[in-house]
Coordinates of C-alpha atoms in Angstrom, one line a residue:
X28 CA -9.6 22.9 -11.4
X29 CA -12.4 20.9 -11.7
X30 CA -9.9 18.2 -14.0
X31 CA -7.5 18.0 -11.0
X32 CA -10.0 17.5 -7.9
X33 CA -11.8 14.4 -10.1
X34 CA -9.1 12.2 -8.8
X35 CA -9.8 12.8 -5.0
X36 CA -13.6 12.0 -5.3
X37 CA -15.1 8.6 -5.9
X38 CA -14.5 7.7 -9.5
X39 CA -17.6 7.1 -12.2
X40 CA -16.9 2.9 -12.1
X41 CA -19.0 0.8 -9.7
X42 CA -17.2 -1.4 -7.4
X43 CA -17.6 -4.9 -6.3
X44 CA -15.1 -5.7 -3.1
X45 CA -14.9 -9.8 -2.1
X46 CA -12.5 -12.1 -0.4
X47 CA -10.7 -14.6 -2.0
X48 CA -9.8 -17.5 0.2
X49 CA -6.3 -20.1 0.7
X50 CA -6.1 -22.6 -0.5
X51 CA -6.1 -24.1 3.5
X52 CA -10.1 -22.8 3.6
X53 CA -11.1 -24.0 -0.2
X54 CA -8.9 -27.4 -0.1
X55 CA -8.9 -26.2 -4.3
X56 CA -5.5 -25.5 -6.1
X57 CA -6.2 -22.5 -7.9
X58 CA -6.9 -20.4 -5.1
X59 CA -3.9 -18.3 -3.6
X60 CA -1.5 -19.0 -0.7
X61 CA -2.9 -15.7 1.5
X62 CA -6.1 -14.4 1.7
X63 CA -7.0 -11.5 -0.9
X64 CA -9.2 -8.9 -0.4
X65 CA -9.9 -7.6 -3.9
X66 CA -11.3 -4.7 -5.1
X67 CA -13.0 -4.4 -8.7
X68 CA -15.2 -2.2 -11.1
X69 CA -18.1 -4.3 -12.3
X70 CA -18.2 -2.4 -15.6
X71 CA -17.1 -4.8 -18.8
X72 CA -13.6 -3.8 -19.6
X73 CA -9.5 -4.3 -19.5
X74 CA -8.6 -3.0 -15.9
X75 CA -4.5 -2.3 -14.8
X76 CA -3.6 -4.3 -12.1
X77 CA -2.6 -2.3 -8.4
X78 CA -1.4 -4.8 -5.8
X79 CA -1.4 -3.0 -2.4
X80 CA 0.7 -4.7 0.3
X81 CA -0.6 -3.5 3.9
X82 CA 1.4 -1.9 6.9
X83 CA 3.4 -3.6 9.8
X84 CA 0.1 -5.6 12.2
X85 CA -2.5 -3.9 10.1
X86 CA -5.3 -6.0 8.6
X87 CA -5.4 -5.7 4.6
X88 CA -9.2 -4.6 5.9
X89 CA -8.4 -1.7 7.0
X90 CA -7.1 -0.2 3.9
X91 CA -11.0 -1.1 2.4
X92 CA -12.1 2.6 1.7
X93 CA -8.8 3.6 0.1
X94 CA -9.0 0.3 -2.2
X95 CA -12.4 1.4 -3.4
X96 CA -11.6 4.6 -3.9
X97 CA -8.7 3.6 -6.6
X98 CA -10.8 1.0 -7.8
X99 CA -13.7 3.6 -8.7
X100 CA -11.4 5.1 -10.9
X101 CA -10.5 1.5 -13.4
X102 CA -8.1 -0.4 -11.4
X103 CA -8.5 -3.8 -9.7
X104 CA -6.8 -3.4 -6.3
X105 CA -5.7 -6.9 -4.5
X106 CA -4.6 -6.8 -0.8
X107 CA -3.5 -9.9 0.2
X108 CA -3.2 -10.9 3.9
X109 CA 0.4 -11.4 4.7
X110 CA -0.1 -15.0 6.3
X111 CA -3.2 -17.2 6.5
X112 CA -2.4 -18.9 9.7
X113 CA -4.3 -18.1 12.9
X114 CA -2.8 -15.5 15.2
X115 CA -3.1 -15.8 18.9
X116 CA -2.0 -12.5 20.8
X117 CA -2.0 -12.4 24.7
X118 CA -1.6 -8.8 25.5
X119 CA -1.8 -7.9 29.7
X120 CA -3.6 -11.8 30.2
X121 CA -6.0 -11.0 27.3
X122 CA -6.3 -13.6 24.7
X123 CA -7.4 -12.6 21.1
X124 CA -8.1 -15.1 18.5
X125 CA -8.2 -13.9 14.7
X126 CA -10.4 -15.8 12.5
X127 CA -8.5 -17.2 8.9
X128 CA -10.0 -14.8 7.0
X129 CA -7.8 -11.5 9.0
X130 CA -5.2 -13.1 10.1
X131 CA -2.4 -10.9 10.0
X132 CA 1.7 -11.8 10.8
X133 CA 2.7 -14.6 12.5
X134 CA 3.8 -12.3 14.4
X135 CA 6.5 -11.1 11.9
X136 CA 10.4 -10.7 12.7
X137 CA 12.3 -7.8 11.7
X138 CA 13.1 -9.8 8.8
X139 CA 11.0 -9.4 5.6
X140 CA 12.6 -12.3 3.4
X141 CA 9.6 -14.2 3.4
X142 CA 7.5 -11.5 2.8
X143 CA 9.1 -10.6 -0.5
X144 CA 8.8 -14.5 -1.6
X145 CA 5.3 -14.5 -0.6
X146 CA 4.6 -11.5 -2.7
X147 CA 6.4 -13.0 -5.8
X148 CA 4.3 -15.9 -5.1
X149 CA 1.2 -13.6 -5.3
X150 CA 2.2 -12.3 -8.8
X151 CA 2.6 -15.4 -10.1
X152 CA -0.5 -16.6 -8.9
X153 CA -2.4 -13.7 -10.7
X154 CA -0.8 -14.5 -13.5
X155 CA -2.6 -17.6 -14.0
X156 CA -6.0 -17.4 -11.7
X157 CA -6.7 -13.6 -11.2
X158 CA -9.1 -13.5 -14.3
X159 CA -11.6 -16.2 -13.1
X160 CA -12.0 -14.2 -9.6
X161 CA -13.4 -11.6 -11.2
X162 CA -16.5 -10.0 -12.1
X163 CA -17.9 -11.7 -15.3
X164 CA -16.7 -9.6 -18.4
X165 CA -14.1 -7.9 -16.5
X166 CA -10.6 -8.5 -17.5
X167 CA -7.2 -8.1 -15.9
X168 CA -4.6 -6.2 -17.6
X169 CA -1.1 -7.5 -16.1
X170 CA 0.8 -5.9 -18.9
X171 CA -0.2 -2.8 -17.0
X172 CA 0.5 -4.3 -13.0
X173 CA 1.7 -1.9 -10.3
X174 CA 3.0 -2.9 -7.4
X175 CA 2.2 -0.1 -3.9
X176 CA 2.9 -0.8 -0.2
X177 CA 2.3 1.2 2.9
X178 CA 5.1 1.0 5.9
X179 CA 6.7 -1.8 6.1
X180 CA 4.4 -3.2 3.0
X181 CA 6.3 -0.3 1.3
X182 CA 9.5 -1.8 2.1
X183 CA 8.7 -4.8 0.8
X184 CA 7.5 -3.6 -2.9
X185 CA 10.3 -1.4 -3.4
X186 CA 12.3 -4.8 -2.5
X187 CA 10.0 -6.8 -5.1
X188 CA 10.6 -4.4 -7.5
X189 CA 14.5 -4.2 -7.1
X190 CA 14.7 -8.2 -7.5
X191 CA 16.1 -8.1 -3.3
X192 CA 15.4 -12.3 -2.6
X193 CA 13.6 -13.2 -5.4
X194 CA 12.6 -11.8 -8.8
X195 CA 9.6 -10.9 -9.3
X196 CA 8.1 -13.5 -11.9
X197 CA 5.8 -11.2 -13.9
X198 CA 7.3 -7.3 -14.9
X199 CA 6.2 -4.2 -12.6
X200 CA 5.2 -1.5 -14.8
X201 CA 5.3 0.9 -11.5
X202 CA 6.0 1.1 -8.2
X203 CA 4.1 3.2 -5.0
X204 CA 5.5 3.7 -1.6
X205 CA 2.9 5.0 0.7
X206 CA 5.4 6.0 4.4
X207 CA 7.2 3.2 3.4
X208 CA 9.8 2.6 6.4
X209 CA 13.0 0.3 5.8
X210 CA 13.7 -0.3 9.9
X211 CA 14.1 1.6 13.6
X212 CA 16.7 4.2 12.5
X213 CA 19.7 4.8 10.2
X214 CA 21.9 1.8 11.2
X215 CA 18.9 -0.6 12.4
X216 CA 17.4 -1.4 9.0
X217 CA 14.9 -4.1 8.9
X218 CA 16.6 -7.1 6.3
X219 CA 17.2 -7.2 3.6
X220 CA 18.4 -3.7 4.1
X221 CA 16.6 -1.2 0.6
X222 CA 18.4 1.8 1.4
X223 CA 22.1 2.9 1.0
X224 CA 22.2 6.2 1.7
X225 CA 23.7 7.1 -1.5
X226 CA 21.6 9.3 -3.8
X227 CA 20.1 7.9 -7.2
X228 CA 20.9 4.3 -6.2
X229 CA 17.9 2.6 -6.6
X230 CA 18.1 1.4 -9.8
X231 CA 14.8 0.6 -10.9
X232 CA 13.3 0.4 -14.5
X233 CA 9.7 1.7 -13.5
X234 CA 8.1 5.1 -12.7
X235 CA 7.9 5.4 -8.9
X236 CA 5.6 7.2 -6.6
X237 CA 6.5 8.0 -2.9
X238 CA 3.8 9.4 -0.6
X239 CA 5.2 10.8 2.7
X240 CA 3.4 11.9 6.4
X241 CA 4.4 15.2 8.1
X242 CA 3.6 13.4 11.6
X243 CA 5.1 10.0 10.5
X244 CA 8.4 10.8 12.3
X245 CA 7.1 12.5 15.1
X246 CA 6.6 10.6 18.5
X247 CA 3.3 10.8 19.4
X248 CA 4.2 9.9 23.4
X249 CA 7.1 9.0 25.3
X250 CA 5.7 5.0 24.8
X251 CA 6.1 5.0 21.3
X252 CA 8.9 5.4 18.4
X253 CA 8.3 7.3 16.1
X254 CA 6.3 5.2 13.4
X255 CA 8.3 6.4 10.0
X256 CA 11.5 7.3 11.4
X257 CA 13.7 10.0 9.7
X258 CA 16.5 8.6 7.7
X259 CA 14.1 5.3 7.4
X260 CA 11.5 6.6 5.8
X261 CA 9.9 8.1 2.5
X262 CA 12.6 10.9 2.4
X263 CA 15.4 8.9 2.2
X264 CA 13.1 6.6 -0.3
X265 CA 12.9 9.3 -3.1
X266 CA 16.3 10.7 -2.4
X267 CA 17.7 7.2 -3.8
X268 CA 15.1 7.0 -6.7
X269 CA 16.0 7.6 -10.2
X270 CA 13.9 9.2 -12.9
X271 CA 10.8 8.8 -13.6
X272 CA 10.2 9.9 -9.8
X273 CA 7.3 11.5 -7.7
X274 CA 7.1 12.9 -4.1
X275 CA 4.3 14.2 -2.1
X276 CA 4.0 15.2 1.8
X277 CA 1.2 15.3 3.5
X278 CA 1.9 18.3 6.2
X279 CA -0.5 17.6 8.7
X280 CA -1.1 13.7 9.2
X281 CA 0.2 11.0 10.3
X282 CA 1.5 7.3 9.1
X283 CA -1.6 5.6 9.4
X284 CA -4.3 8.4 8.2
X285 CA -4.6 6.9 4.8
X286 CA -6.8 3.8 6.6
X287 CA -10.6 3.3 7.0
X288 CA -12.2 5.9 9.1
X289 CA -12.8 3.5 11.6
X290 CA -10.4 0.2 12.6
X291 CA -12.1 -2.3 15.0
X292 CA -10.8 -5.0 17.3
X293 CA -7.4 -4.5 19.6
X294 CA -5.2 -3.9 16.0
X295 CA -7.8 -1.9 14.7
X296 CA -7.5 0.3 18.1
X297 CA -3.6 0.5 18.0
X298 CA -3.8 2.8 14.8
X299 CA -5.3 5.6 16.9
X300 CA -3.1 5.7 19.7
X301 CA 0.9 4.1 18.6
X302 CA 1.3 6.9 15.5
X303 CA 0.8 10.3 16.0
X304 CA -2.5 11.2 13.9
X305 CA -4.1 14.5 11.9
X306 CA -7.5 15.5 13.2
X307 CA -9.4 13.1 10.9
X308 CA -8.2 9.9 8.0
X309 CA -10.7 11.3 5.2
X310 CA -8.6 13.8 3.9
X311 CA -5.5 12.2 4.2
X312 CA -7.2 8.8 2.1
X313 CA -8.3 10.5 -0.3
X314 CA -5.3 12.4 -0.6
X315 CA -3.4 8.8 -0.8
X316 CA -6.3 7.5 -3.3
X317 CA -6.1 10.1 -5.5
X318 CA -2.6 11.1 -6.2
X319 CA -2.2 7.3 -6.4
X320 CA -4.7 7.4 -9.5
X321 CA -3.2 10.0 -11.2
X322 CA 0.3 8.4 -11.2
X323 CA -1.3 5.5 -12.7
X324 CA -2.9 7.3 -15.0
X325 CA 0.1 8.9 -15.9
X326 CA 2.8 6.0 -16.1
X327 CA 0.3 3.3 -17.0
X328 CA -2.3 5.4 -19.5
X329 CA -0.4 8.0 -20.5
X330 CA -2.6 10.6 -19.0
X331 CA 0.2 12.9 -17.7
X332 CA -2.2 15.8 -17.3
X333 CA -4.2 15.6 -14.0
X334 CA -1.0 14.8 -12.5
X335 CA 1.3 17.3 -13.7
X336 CA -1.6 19.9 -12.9
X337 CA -1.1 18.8 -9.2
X338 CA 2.6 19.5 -9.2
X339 CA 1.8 23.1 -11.0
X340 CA -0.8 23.6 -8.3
X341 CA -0.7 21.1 -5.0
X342 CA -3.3 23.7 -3.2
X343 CA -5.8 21.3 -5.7
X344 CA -5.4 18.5 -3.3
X345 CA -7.7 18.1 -0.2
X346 CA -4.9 17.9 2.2
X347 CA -1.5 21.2 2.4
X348 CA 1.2 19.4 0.4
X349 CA 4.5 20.5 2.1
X350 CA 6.6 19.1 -0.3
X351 CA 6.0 18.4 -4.1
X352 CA 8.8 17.0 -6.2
X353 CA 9.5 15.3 -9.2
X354 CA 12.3 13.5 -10.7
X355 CA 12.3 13.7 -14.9

């Protein structure tokens, strides 16, 4: 049992986690068009590659526990800030200013074109400047490059991946939707519309991992939608997958859980009251973190064994699992 649990607890590599500014704050033409916040293992070595896109108005910041966690365990995690423009927000008369450095949407549409370009952008970027960001003696492996997304960020990979806009300019080797959401409701997708409500359809050429909330389609109040809406959201996600395929429910949390145990500042505040939420995030991140490493492991290393022990036995994880299925 011990084998299986390893992958929900901080792995044995030690972490280094930095910012890597535009090229608006360095004036330098290596650096990337949106701010990255990257997370490393110091150790010397040849490390896959996870980019993690972030959720609808969530800071990349927020996601900072979960990226260290997967990073602990031999992957360089990159979360880049989907636009480096400052945002202004005026909620009830109150004016917020974000610094460069968190600035989230400006504030996005429903339309995620540009998203999806700038994330091609990103990969092509690494391509060519990711190694000199990095630790001394640590080396990217972008043969091995995954490609993960939470919410909308969800959307948006499984978009990337499926060549929707733009194709992506480097090969995905896998794909992880964590809650991914593709709109409002069946009939109110966000474009470019992912899902086609016919099963298998999805034809991609890449292991892929979805990660579902119990709570995520529940309302938590009469104020708020429901923040993964049924027939939107990750069920509908692995019903259209192909083989290789892997699906996991968290019963009792909700779409945001996964995040830092605490979010500051007005966004930071929204997490805890717009989606309805488990008792605590802990369990639920390292849930998230840890199934995410073992797919990797799996697809990427060819380590099937930790993984396929928590399909045989999904009491092993630190959160009930009400649904467990695989695609092979």
């Amino acid at each position: 049992m011990a084998s299986v649990k390893y992958v929900f607890e901080k792995g044995s590599k030690s972490v280094k986690m930095f910012t890597v500014q535009t090229k608006a704050c360095k004036k330098t033409e290596n650096s990337p068009m949106k701010p990255l916040l990257v997370a490393s293992p110091v150790e010397e070595g040849d490390y896959p590659v996870v980019v993690f896109l972030h959720g609808y108005l969530l800071y990349n910041s927020f996601y900072s526990q979960l990226f260290n966690h997967v990073a602990s365990h031999g992957f360089i995690v990159i979360g880049p800030q989907n636009s480096s423009l400052r945002l202004v927000e005026r909620v009830n008369n109150f004016r917020q200013e974000e610094t460069e450095t968190s600035a989230l949407y400006v504030v996005s549409g429903a339309d995620t074109t540009e998203e999806i370009k700038s994330a091609a952008s990103l990969l092509d970027w690494l391509t060519h400047n990711l190694a000199s960001t990095l630790p001394p003696q640590v080396r990217p492996d972008l043969t091995k490059l995954s490609i993960a997304g939470h919410s909308r960020g969800g959307k948006v990979a499984f978009a990337l991946a499926l060549g929707k806009v733009v194709s992506s300019p480097i090969k995905i080797s896998a794909l992880i939707g964590i809650d991914p959401v593709d709109g409002m409701d069946m009939g109110n997708q966000t474009p470019p519309p992912i899902l086609t409500y016919e099963p298998n359809s999805l034809k991609l050429d890449m292991p892929v991992l979805v990660v579902g909330s119990g709570l995520g389609e529940l309302k938590r109040n009469a104020l708020f939608p429901p923040a993964a809406p049924k027939g939107v959201s990750h069920e509908q996600f692995f019903n259209e997958c192909c083989a290789p395929a892997c699906y996991f429910v968290a019963k009792d949390y909700g779409h945001v859980d996964m995040l830092d145990d605490e979010t500051k500042g007005f966004r930071g505040n929204l997490t805890y009251c717009i989606a309805k939420n488990g008792k605590e995030r802990k369990p639920m991140r390292l849930f998230v973190g840890g199934i995410m490493v073992a797919f990797l492991k799996a697809y990427l290393e060819q380590e099937k064994g930790t993984l396929m022990a928590i399909k045989d036995n999904p009491g092993a994880a630190p959160v009930e699992v009400s649904t467990c299925s695989f695609l092979e």
